[in-house]
Structure formats: C-alpha cells, structure tokens
mmCIF file of C-alpha atoms in Angstrom:
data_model
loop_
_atom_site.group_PDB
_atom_site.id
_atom_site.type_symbol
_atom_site.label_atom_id
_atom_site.label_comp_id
_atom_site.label_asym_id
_atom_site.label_seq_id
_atom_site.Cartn_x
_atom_site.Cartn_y
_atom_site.Cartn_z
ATOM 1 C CA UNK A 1 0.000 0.000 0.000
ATOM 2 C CA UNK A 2 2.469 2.637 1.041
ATOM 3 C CA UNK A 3 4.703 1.621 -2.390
ATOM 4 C CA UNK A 4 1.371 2.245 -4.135
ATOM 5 C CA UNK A 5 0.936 5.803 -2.942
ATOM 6 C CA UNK A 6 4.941 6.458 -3.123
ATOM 7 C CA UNK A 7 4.613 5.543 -6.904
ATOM 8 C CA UNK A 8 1.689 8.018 -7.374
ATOM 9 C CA UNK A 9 3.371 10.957 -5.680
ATOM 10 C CA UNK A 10 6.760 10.312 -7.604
ATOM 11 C CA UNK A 11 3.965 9.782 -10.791
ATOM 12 C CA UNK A 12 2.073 13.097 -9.447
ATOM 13 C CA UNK A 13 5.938 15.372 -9.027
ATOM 14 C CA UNK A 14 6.792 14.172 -12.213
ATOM 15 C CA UNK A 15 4.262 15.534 -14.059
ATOM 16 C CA UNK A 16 4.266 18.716 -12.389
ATOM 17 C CA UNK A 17 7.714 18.804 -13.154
ATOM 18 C CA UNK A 18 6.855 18.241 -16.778
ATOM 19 C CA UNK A 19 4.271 20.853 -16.292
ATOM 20 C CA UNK A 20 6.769 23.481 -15.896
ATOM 21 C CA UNK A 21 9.422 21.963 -18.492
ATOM 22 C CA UNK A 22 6.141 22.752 -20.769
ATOM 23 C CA UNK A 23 5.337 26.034 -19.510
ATOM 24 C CA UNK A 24 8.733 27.470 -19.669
ATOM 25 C CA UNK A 25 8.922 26.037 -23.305
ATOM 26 C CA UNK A 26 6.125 27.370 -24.251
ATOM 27 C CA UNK A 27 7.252 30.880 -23.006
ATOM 28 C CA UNK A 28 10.470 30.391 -24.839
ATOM 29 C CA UNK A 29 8.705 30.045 -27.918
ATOM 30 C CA UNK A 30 6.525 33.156 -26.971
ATOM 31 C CA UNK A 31 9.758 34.890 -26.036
ATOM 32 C CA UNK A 32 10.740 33.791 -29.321
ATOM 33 C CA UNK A 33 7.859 34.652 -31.301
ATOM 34 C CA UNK A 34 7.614 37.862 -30.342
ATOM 35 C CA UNK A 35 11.921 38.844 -31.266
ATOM 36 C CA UNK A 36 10.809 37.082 -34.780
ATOM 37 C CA UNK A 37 7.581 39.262 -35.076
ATOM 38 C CA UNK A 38 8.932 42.081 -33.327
ATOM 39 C CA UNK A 39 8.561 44.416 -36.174
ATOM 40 C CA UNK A 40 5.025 43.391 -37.056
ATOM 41 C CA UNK A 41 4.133 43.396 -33.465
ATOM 42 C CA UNK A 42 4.698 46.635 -33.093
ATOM 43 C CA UNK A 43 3.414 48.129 -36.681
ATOM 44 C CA UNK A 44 0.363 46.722 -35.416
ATOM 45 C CA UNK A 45 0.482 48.505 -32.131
ATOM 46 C CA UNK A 46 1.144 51.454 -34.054
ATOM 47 C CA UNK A 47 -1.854 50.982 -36.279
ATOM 48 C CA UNK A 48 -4.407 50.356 -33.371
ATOM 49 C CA UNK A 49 -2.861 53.179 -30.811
ATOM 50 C CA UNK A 50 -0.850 55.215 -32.326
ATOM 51 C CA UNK A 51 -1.681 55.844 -35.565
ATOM 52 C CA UNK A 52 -5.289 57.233 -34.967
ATOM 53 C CA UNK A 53 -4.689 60.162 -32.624
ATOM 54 C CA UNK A 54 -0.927 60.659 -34.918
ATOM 55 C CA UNK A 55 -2.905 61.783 -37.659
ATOM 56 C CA UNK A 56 -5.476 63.774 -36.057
ATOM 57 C CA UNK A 57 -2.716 65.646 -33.931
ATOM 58 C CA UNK A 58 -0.464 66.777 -37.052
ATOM 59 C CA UNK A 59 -3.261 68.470 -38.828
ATOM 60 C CA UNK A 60 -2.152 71.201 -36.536
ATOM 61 C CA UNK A 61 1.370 71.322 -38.117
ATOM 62 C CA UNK A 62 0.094 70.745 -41.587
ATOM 63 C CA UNK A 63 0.929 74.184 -43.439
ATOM 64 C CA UNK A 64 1.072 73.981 -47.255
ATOM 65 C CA UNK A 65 3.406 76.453 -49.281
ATOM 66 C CA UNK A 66 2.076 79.517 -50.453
ATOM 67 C CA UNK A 67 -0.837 79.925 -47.520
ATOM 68 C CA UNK A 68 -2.310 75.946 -49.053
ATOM 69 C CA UNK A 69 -2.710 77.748 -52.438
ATOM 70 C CA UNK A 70 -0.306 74.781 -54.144
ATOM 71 C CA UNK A 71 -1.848 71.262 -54.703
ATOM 72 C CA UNK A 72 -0.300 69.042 -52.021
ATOM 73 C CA UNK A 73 0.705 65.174 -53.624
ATOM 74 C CA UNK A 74 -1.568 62.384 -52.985
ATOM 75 C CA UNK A 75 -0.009 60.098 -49.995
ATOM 76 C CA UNK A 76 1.529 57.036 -51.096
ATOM 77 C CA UNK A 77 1.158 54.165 -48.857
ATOM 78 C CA UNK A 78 4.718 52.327 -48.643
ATOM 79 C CA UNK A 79 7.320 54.872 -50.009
ATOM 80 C CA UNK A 80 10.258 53.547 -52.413
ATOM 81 C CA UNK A 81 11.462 56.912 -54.067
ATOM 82 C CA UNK A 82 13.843 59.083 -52.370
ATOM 83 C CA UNK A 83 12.618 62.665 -51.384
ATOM 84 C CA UNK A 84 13.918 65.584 -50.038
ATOM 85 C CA UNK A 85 13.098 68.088 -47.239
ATOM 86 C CA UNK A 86 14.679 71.469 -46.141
ATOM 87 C CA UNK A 87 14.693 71.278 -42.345
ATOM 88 C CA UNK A 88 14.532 74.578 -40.696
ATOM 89 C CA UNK A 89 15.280 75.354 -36.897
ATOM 90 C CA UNK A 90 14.454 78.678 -35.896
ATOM 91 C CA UNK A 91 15.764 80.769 -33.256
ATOM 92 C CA UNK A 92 12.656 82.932 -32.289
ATOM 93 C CA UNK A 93 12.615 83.453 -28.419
ATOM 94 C CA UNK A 94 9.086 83.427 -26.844
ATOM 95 C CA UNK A 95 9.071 87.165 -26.499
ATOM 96 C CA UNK A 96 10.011 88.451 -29.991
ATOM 97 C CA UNK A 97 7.208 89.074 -32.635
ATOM 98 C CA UNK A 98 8.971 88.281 -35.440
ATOM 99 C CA UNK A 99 9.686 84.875 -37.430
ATOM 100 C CA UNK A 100 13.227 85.054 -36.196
ATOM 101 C CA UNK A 101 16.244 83.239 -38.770
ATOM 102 C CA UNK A 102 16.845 79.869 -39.602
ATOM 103 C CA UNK A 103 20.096 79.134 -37.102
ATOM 104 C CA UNK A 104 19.455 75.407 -38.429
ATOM 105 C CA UNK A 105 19.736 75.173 -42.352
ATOM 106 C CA UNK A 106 19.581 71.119 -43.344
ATOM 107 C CA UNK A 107 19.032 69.357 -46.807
ATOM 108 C CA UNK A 108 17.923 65.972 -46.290
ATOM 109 C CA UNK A 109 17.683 63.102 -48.687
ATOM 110 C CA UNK A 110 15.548 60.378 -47.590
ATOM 111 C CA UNK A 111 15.837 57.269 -49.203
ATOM 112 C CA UNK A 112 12.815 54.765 -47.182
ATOM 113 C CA UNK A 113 13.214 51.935 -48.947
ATOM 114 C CA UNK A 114 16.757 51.309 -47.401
ATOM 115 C CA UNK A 115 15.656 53.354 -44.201
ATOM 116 C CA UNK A 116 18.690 56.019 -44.867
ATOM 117 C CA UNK A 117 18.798 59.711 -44.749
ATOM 118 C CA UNK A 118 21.387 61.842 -45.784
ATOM 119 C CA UNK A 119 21.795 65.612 -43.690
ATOM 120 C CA UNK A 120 24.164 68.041 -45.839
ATOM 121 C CA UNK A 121 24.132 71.064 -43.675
ATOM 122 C CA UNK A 122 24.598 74.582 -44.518
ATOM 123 C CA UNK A 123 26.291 76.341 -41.784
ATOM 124 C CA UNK A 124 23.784 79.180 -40.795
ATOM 125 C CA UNK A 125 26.394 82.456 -41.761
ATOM 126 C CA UNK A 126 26.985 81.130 -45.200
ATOM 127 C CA UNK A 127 27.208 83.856 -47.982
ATOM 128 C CA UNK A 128 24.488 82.660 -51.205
ATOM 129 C CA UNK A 129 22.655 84.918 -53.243
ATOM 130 C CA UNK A 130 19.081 84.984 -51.293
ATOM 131 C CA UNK A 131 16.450 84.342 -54.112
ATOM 132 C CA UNK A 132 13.077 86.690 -53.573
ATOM 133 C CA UNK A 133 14.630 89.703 -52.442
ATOM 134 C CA UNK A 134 14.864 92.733 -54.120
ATOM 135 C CA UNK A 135 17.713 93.253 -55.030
ATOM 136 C CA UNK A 136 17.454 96.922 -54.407
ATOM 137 C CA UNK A 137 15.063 97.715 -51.905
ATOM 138 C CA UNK A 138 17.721 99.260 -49.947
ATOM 139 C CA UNK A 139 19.948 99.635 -51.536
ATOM 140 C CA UNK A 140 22.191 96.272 -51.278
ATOM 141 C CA UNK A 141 22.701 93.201 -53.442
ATOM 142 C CA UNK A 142 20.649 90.539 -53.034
ATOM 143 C CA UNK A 143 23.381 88.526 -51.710
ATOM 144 C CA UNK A 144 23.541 87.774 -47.738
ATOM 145 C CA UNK A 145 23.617 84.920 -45.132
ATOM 146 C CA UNK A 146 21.375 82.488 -45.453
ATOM 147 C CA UNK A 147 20.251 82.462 -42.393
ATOM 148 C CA UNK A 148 18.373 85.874 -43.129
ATOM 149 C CA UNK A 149 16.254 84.122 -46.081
ATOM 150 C CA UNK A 150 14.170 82.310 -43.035
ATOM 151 C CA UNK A 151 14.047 86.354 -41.896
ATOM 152 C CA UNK A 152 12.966 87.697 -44.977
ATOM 153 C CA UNK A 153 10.318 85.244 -46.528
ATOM 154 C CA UNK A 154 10.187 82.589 -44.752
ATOM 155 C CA UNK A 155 9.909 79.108 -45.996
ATOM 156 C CA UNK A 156 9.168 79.822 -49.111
ATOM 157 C CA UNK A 157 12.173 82.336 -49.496
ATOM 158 C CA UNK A 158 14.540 79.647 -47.960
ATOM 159 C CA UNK A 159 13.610 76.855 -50.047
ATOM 160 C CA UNK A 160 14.328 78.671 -53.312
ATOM 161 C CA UNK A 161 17.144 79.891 -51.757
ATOM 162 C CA UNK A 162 18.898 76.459 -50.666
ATOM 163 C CA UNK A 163 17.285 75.098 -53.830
ATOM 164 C CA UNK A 164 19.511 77.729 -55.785
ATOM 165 C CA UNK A 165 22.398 77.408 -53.591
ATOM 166 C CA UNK A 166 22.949 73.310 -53.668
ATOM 167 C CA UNK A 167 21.283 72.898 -57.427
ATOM 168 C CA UNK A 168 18.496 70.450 -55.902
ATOM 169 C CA UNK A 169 15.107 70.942 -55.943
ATOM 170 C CA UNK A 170 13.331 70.150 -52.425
ATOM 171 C CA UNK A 171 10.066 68.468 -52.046
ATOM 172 C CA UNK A 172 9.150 69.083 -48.422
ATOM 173 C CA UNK A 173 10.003 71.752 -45.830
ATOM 174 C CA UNK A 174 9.442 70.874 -42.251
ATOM 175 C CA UNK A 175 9.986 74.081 -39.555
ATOM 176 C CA UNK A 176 10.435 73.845 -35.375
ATOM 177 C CA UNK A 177 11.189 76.428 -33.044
ATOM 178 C CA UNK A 178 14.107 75.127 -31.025
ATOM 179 C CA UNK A 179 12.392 76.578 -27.837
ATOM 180 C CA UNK A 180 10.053 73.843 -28.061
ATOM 181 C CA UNK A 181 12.722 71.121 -27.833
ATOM 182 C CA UNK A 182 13.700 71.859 -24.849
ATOM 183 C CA UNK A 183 10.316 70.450 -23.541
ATOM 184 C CA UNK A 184 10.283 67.472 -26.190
ATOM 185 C CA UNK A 185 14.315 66.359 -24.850
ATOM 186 C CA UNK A 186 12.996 66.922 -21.462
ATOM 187 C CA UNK A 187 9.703 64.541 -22.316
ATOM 188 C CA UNK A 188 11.731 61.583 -23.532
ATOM 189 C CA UNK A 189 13.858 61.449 -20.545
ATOM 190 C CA UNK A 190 16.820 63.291 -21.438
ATOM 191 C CA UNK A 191 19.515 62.515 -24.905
ATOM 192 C CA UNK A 192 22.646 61.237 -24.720
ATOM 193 C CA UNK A 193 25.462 63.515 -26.109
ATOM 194 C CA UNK A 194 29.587 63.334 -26.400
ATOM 195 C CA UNK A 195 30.338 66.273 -24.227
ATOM 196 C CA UNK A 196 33.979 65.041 -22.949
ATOM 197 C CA UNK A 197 34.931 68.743 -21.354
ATOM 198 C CA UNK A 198 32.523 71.445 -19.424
ATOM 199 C CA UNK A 199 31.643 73.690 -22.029
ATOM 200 C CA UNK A 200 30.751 77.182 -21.489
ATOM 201 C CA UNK A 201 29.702 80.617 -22.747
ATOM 202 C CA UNK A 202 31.585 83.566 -21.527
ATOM 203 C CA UNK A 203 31.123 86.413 -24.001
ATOM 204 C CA UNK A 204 29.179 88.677 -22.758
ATOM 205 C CA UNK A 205 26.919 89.086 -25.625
ATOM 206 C CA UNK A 206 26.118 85.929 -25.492
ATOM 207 C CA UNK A 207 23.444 83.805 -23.260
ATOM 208 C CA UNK A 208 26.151 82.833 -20.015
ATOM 209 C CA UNK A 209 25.680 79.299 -19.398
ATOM 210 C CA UNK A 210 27.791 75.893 -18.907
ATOM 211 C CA UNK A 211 27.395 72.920 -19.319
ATOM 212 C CA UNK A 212 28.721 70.057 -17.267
ATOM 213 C CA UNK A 213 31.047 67.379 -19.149
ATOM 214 C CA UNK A 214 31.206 63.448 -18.610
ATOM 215 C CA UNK A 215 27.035 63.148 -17.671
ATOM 216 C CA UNK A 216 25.456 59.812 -19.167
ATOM 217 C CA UNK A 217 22.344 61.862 -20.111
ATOM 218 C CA UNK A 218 21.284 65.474 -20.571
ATOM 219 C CA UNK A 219 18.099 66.985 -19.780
ATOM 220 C CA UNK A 220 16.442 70.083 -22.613
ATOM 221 C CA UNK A 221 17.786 73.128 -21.745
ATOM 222 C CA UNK A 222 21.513 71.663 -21.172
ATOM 223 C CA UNK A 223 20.424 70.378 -25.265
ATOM 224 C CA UNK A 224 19.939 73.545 -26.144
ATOM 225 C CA UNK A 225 22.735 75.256 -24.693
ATOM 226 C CA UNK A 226 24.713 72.328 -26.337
ATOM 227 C CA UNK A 227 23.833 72.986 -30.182
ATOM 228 C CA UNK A 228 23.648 76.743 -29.447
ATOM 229 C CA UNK A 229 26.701 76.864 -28.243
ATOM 230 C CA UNK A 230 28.868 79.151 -29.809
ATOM 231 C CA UNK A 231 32.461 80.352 -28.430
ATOM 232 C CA UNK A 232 34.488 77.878 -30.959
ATOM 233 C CA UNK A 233 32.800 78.208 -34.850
ATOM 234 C CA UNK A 234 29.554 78.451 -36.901
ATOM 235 C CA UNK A 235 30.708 74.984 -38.642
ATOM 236 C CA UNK A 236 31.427 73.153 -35.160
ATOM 237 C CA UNK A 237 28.048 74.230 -34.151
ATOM 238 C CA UNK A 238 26.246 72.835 -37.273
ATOM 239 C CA UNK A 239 27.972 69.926 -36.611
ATOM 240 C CA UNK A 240 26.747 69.655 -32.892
ATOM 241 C CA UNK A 241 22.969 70.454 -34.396
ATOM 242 C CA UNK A 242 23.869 67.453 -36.243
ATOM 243 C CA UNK A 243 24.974 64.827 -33.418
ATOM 244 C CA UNK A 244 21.803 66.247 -31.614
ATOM 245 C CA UNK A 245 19.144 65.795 -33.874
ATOM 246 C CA UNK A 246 20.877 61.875 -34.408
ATOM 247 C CA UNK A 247 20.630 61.631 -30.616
ATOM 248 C CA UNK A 248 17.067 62.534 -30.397
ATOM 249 C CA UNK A 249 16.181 60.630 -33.308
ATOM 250 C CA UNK A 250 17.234 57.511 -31.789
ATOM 251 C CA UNK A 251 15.826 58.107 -28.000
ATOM 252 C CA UNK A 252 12.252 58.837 -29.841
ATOM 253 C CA UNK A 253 12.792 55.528 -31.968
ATOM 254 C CA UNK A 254 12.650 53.298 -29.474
ATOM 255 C CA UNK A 255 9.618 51.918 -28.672
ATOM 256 C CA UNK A 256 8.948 54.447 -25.301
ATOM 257 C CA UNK A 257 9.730 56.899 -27.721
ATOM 258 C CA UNK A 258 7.028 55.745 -30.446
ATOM 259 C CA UNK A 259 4.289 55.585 -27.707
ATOM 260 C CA UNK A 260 5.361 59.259 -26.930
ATOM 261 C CA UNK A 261 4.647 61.004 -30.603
ATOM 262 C CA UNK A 262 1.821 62.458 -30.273
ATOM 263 C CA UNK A 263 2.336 63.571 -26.928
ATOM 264 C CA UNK A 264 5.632 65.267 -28.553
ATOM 265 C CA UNK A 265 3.356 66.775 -30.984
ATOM 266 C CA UNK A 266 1.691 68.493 -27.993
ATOM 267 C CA UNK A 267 4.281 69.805 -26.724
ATOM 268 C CA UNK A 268 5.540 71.394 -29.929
ATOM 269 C CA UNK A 269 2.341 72.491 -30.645
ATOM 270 C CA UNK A 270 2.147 75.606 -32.984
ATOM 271 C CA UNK A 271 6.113 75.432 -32.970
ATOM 272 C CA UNK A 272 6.269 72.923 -36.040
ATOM 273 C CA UNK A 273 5.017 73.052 -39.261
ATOM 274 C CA UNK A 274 5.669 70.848 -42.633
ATOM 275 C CA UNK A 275 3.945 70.457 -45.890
ATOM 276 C CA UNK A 276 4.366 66.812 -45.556
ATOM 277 C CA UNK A 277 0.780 65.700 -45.111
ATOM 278 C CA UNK A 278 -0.506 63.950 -41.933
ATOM 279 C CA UNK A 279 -1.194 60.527 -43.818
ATOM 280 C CA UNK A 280 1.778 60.765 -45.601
ATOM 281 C CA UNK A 281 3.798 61.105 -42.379
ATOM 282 C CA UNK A 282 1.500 58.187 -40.686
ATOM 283 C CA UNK A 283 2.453 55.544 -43.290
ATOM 284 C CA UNK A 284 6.271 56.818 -43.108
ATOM 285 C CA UNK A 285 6.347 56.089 -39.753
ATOM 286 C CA UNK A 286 4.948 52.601 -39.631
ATOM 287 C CA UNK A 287 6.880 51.716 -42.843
ATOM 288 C CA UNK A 288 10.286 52.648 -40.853
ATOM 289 C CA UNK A 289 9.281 50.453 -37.852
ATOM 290 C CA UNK A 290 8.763 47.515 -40.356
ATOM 291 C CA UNK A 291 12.684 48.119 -41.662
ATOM 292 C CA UNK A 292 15.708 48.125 -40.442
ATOM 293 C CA UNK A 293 16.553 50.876 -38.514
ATOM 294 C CA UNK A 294 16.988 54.365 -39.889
ATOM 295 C CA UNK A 295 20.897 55.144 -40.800
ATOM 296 C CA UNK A 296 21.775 59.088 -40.636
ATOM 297 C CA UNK A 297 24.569 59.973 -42.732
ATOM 298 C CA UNK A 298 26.004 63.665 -42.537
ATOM 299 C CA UNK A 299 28.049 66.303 -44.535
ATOM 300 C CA UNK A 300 29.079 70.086 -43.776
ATOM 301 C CA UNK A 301 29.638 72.785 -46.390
ATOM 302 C CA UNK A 302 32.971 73.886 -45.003
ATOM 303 C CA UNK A 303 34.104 77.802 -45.550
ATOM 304 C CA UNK A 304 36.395 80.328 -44.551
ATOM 305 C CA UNK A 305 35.779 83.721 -42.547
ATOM 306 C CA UNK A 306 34.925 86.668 -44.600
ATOM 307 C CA UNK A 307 34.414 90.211 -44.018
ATOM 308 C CA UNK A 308 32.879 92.494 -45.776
ATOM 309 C CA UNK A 309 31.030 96.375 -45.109
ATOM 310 C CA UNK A 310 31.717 95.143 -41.507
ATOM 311 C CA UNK A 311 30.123 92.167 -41.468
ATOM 312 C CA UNK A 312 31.518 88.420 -40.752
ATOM 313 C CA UNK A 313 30.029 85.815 -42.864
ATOM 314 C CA UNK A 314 31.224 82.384 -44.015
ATOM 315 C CA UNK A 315 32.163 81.964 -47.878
ATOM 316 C CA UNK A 316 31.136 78.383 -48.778
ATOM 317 C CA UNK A 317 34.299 75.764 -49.819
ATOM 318 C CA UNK A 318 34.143 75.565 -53.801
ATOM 319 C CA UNK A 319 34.969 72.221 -53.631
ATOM 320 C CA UNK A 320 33.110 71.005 -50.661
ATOM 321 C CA UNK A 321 29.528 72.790 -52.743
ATOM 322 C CA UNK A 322 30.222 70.386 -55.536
ATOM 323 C CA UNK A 323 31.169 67.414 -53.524
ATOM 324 C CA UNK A 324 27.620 67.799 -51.560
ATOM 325 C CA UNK A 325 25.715 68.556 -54.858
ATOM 326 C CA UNK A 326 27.320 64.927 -56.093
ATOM 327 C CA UNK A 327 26.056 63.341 -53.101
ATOM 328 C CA UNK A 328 22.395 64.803 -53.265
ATOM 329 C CA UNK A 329 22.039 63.567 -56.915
ATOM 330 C CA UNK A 330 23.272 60.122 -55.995
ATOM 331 C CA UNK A 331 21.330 59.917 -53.494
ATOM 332 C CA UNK A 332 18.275 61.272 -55.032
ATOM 333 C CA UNK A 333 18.503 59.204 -57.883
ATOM 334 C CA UNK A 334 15.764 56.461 -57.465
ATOM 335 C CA UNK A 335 18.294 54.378 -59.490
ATOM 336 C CA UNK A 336 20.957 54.321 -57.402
ATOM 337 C CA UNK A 337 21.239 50.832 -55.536
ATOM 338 C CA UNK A 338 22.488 50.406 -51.711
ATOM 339 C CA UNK A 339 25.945 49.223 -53.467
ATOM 340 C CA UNK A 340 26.189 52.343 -55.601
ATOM 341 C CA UNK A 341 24.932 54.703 -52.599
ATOM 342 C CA UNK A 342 27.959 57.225 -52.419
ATOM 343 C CA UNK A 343 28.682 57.904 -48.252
ATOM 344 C CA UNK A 344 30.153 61.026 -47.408
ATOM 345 C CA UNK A 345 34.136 60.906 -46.608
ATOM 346 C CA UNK A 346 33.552 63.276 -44.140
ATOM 347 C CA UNK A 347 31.346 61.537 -41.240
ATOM 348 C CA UNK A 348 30.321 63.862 -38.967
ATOM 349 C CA UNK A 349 27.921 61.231 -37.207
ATOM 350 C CA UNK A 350 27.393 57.478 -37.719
#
C-alpha cells in the first residue's frame, strides 16, 4: 500500500515537473515569437494606438506652401522613391514678434526603402545669393547669409534659396522652433550627447551658461545650450545640431519613444510646421518600424571667414559645394542601388 501511494506521488511530481518543463517552453517560444515578429508586433500597435490620434494631432502642423494655395501630392502608402526636405530650426525666443532666422539650415535626402537619410548642412552664416529679395530695396545686393532668407520670406524664401544654392530641388520643408525642444528632450527622458569637457559661454553678448562634461544623459535646456553653443565656430556648431538631432532621433525611436509622438506633438504644438501631409507622415512612420533601422549619414559645407562692409560671414568651400551637390544627386537618384549609394568621406555622425 504505502509503495502504491509512493509511486503516485513520484507519478504526481513528475508531471508537475513536466508541467513546468512545458510552460517554460512554451514561453520560450513566446519569447521567441515575439523577437521574430517584433517588427510586425509593433506596426500593429502602431496601427491600433498610435496611428489614430498621430494623424489627427499633425493636422495642426500641416501648413502647405504659399498659404495651401499649391496642390499638395496624394499620400503614397509604402514609399520607395527618395525625397527631399529642407529642415529649418528657428531661433525665435518666446518674447520676440517676429519669425526670427533659420540658425538650423539642413538638406535631407531620404531614401525609405533602405531606411537612410542623408543631412548636408549649410552652416547658418553662409554667404548665397538669397532668391526673392529685391535686389534693391535698400539699396544692397541681393546677396547675404542664409540664415536671413528664413528672416525675410520665410519658408518659401529659404527653399528657393537652398534650392539655388545646392542645385536640388526640395520636395518638403518641415519648420520647429528650437524653444520647443527643450520640452520634447525633457519629455523623452533626457539625450545622450559626447560632451567630454565642461563647455561654457563667456562672451558677454552671449546667453552665459555651462554645461557640465562626462554626464550619461542630458536633460532640454543643457540640449539647447549644447547645439547653441557658440564660443568655438559656426561649422562646429552645425555639426553639434547634427549629433543632436541623431541623438534625439534615436531616444524617440525606441519603442517608449514611439508611444510618446503624439504627446511630442503636444508639446511642440504651434512650434512645427511641414507640408508633408498627416497621412503621408503616418504611413512613413509605420513603414520605418517595419525596416531596419533608420541610418543618418552627414556632410558640412565647409568655408572660410569673410568680411565684408563690416560684417563676418562664411564663404562656402568651392569644392566642398560640388562634392555635396554629387552626393544629393546620388542619393536622389531612385536608381541608385544600396551598393552604388555614395557615403560622405567626411562623417560627422554614424
């Protein structure tokens, strides 16, 4: 009798113990399941949560060119052919009542079949013939920093204006207020950035800040002081706007950072603006979470110091124009394969 019930519980603990051998291989599998499917998973998320309010939220931001007078393109579901959009940061504090300038000035090349984006910057003092502006209506050329075409016309003025200057035409234009990053940086927990050394402002017509070196993460205004920064040169800045932007890019990526969109679009609010069109941005976004992830390439127009009447601005590198023309057309060119895909020999971030 006692055998009997000895062989039962042995009988009874073995199959509990296969029990759990089953459980915890059927969690593997989940486990596994959901690394394969980890893409699809969370396109679908993005469909049923996301995607919804996403669209509703940047009808605020949607701002067609010339007041919505120009027909916008239909959206196109799954994108394959590269585009282009001139990204502007302005530099309008809260208190001043006019558009402010462009102190950001980027060209990018967005290829989303292969989930790649090229950023050839144009540093913000950069001497170019500034199309739209008389060239008389005060008696001066119609030749000035870029930065001013933002000033002048916005926009619209800037686009034809970078359009002249790098020989590309642009399809998009997407604006932000840098003011409203802060809060967005600050949102998302703070970015990572490669500050080795304290850095800090000292000129006295500057903003007096500094900023700590050696932290793990940095909160929104330390952000801003970062790409603002401006005690060494205009073309290490645009390269700092550069590393930034990458840095953000990736924190928002992740999937705490996709949840977070259209609470980002809160917070920017009235402080960005594109002619991209709500759906078209929707189905950009959950084609990119279906890909590999996004690879930012970069390239600065170089110069040298110039003065003239008085005034400093930067006269663009002959040589470095042409080279970032080249790599706009290659990459532009819906013909060009991932093996033919020229990469800038200058990295400024990988």
């Amino acid at each position: 009798m006692e055998k009997r019930s000895a062989e039962k519980r042995r009988k009874r603990r073995k199959k509990r113990g296969n029990g759990w051998l089953i459980g915890l291989l059927v969690l593997v599998l989940l486990a596994g399941g959901a690394y394969l499917f980890r893409k699809p998973l969370t396109a679908l998320a993005f469909d049923w949560f996301i995607s919804p309010t996403l669209e509703s939220k940047l009808q605020q931001s949607y701002q067609p060119r010339g007041g919505g007078n120009l027909p916008a393109p239909e959206p196109v579901s799954y994108q394959d052919k590269p585009f282009s959009v001139l990204l502007l940061g302005s530099d309008k504090r809260p208190y001043e009542k006019t558009r402010g300038r462009s102190d950001t000035i980027m060209f990018a090349a967005v290829r989303p079949k292969e989930s790649r984006v090229l950023l050839v910057s144009v540093p913000r003092d950069t001497y170019v013939q500034v199309i739209g502006r008389d060239a008389d209506h005060d008696g001066q050329d119609d030749f000035d920093k870029i930065t001013h075409a933002y000033a002048y016309g916005g926009e619209e003025m800037s686009i034809d204006t970078v359009e002249n200057f790098l020989d590309n035409k642009i399809d998009y234009y997407a604006t932000i207020n840098f003011q409203a990053i802060q809060d967005v940086v600050n949102a998302v927990g703070g970015v990572s950035l490669p500050i080795e050394e304290d850095m800090e402002n000292k000129n006295p017509n500057h903003v007096q800040f500094k900023i700590e070196g050696g932290k793990s993460v940095y909160n929104g205004e330390e952000a801003m002081y970062y790409v603002r920064y401006r005690e060494d040169s205009d073309f290490n800045r645009t390269k700092r706007q550069q590393i930034f932007l990458n840095a953000l890019a990736q924190k928002v990526l992740t999937i705490n950072g996709i949840t977070q969109i259209p609470e980002l679009l809160d917070i920017m609010g009235q402080n960005f603006q594109t002619d991209m069109q709500p759906r078209f941005i929707v189905d950009l976004g959950r084609q990119v979470l279906t890909q590999a992830k996004p690879q930012i390439s970069s390239f600065t127009i170089m110069g040298e110091g110039l003065k003239m009447n008085g005034t400093y601005y930067d006269k663009a590198n002959e040589e470095d124009l042409e080279y970032a023309k080249s790599l706009i057309e290659n990459w532009m060119d819906p013909n060009t394969t991932s093996a033919t895909l020229k990469l800038p020999d200058r990295q400024e971030i990988e």
